[in-house]
Coordinates of C-alpha atoms in Angstrom, one line a residue:
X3 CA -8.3 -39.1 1.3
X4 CA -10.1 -35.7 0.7
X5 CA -13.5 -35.7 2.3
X6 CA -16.2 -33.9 0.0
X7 CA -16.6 -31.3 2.6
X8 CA -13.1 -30.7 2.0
X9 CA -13.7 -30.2 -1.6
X10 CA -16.1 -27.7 -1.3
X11 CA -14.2 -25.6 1.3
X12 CA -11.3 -25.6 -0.8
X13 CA -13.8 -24.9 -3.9
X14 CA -14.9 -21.6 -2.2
X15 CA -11.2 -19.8 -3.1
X16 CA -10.3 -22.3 -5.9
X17 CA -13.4 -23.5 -7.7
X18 CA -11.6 -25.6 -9.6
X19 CA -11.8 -28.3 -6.7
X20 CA -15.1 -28.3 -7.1
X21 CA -14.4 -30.5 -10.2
X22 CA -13.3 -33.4 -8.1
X23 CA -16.9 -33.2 -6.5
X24 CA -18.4 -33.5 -10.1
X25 CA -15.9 -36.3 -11.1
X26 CA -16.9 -38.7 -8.4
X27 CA -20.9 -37.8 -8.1
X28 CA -21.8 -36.9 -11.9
X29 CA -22.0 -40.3 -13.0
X30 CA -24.3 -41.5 -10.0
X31 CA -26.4 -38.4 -10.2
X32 CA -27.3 -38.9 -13.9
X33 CA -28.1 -42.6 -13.3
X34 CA -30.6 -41.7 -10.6
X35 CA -31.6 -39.0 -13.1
X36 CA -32.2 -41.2 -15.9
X37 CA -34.2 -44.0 -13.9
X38 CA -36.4 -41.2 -12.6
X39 CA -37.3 -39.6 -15.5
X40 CA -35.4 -41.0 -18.5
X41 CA -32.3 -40.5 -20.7
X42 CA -33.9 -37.0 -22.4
X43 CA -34.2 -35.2 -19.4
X44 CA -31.1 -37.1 -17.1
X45 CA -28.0 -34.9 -18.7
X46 CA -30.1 -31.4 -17.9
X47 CA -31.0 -32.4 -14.7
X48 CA -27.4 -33.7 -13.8
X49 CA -26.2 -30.9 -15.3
X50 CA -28.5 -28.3 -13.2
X51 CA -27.8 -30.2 -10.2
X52 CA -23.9 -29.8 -9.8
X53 CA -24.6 -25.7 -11.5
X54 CA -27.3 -25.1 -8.1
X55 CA -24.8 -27.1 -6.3
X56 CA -21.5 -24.7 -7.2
X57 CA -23.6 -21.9 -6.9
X58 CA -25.1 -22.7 -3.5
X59 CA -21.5 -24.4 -2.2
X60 CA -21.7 -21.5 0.7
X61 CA -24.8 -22.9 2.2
X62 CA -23.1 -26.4 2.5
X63 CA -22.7 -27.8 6.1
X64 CA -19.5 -28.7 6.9
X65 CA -20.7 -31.2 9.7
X66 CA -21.2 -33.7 7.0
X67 CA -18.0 -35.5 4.9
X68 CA -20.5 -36.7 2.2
X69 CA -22.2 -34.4 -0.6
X70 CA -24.1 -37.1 -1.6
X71 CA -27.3 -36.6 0.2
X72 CA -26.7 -32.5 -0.3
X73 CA -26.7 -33.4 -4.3
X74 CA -29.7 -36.0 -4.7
X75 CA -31.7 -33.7 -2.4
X76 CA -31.0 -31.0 -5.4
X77 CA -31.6 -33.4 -8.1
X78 CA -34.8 -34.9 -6.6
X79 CA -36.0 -30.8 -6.0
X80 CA -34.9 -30.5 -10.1
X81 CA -36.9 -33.5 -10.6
X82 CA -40.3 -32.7 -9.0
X83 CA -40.6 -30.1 -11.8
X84 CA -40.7 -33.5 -14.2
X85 CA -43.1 -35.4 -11.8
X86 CA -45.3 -35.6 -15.0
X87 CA -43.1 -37.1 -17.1
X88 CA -42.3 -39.6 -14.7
X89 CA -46.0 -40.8 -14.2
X90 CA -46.3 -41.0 -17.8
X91 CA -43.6 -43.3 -18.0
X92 CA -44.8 -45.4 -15.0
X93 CA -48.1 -45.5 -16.7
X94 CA -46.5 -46.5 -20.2
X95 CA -44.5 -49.0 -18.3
X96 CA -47.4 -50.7 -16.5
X97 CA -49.1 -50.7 -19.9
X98 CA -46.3 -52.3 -21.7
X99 CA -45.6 -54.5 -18.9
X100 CA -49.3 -56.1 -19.5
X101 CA -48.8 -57.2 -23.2
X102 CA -48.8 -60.7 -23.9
X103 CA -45.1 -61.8 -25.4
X104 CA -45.1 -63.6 -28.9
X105 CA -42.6 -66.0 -30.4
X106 CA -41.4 -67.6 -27.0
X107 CA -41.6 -71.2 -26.0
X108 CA -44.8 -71.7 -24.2
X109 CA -42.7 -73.3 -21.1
X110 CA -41.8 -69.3 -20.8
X111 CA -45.0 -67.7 -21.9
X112 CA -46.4 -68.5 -18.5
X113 CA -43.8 -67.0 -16.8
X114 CA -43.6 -64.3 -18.5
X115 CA -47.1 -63.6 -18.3
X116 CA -46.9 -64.1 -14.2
X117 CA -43.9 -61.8 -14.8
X118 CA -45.7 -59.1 -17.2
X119 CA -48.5 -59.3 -14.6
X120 CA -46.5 -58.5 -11.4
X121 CA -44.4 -55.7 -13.1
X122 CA -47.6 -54.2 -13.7
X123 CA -49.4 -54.2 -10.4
X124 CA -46.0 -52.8 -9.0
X125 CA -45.7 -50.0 -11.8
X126 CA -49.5 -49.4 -10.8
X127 CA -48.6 -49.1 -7.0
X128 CA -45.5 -47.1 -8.0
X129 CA -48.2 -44.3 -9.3
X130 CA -50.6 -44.5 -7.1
X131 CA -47.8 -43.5 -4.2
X132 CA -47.4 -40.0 -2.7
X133 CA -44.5 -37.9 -3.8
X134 CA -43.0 -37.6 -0.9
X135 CA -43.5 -41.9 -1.0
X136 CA -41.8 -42.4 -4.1
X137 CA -39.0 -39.9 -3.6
X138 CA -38.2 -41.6 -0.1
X139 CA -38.2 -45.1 -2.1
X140 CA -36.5 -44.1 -5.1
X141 CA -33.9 -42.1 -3.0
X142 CA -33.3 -45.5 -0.7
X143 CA -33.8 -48.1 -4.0
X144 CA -32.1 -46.3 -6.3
X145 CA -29.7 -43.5 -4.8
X146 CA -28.4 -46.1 -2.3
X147 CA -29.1 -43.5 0.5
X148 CA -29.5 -43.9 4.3
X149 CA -32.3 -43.2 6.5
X150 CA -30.3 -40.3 7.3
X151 CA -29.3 -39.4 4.1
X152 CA -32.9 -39.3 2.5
X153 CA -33.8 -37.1 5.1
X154 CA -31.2 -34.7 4.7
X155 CA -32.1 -35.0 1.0
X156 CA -35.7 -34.5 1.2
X157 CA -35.1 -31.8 4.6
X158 CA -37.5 -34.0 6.4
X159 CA -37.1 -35.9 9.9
X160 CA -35.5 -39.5 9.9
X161 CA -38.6 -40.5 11.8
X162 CA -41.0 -39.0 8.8
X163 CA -38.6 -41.7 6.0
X164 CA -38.9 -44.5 8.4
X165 CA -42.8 -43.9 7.6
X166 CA -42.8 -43.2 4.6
X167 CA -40.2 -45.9 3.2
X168 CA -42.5 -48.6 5.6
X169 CA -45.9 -46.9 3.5
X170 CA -44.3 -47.6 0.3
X171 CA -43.1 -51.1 1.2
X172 CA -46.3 -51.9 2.9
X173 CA -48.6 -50.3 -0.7
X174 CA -45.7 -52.7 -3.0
X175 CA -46.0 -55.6 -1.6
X176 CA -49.8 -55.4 -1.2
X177 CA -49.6 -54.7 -4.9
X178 CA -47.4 -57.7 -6.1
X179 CA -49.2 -60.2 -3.4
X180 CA -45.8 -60.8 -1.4
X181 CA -47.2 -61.3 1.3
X182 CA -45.0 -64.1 2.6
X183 CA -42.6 -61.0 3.5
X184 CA -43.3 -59.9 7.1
X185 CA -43.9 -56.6 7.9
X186 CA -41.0 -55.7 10.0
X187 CA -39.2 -52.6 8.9
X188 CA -35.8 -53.9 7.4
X189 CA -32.2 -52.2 8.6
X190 CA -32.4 -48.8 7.9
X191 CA -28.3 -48.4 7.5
X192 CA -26.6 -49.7 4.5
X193 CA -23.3 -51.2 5.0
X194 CA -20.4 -48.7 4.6
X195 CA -22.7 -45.7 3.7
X196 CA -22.2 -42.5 6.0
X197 CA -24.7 -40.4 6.6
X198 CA -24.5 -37.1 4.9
X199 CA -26.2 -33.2 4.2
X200 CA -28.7 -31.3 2.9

């Protein structure tokens, strides 16, 4: 099997290989994309993502098989410029999460008023975290990145993520009251995921 690395040696004389890199990322790209930031702005920013990517393909290092972590530490630098527009929608989220539900059976009102209140503590947490913060967690939640990989994504030390990541968990579960979780950092390798580059 090709290795990506592979891909975007070959892509250097032929960039038509390159396409095989787009085939198997774009779709997992965009998704991190749209969760991020939303559906309007997912396409442009998966779109500018594999365009810095093709144009930067010299500056890849070749010590790592996987592009992955090389590609969502572009996106997530694409999608700093729409930090805004994802506060907004945390704070719209948080604010929507908080309305009462009509219509329902009151065995389920109750729960989803426990519900409605929880989602909205943790979209409050959600904005009240660093940058850096909620890249690391989003980049480990929803990237399905390693310790390693989010630090070649964000160009920071594994030991600066371990923090971070352990920040984040510490300020959501303060912020949803699970605090029958202890407060042991979890495994930082996912099974089956190699590390990859910036």
């Amino acid at each position: 099997m090709t290795t990506d690395s592979e891909l975007l040696h070959r892509s250097r004389d032929d960039p038509e290989a390159f396409a095989a890199l787009y085939d198997k990322y774009c779709h997992a790209v965009h998704r991190y994309a749209a969760t991020r930031a939303g559906e309007s702005v997912a396409d442009d920013v998966m779109a500018q993502t594999f365009l810095v990517a093709f144009e930067s393909r010299e500056s890849f290092d070749h010590q790592w098989e996987d592009a992955r972590p090389w590609l969502f530490g572009i996106a997530t630098n694409l999608l700093r410029r729409h930090h805004r527009t994802e506060a907004r929608r945390l704070k719209a989220f948080a604010k929507a999460a908080g309305r009462d539900s009509y219509g329902d059976g009151t065995d389920r009102v109750a729960e989803r008023l426990d519900a409605a209140v929880a989602t909205a503590q943790i979209a409050a947490a959600m904005r009240k975290l660093s940058p850096a913060d909620r890249e690391c967690l989003l980049l480990y939640a929803w990237a399905d990145l390693t310790y390693d990989g989010i630090a070649l994504a964000t160009g920071v030390p594994v030991g600066t993520v371990r923090s971070r990541l352990n920040r984040a968990r510490r300020i959501l579960r303060d912020a949803a009251a699970l605090h029958q979780f202890d407060d042991k950092e979890t495994d930082d390798e996912r099974v089956n995921a190699p590390a990859g580059n910036a």
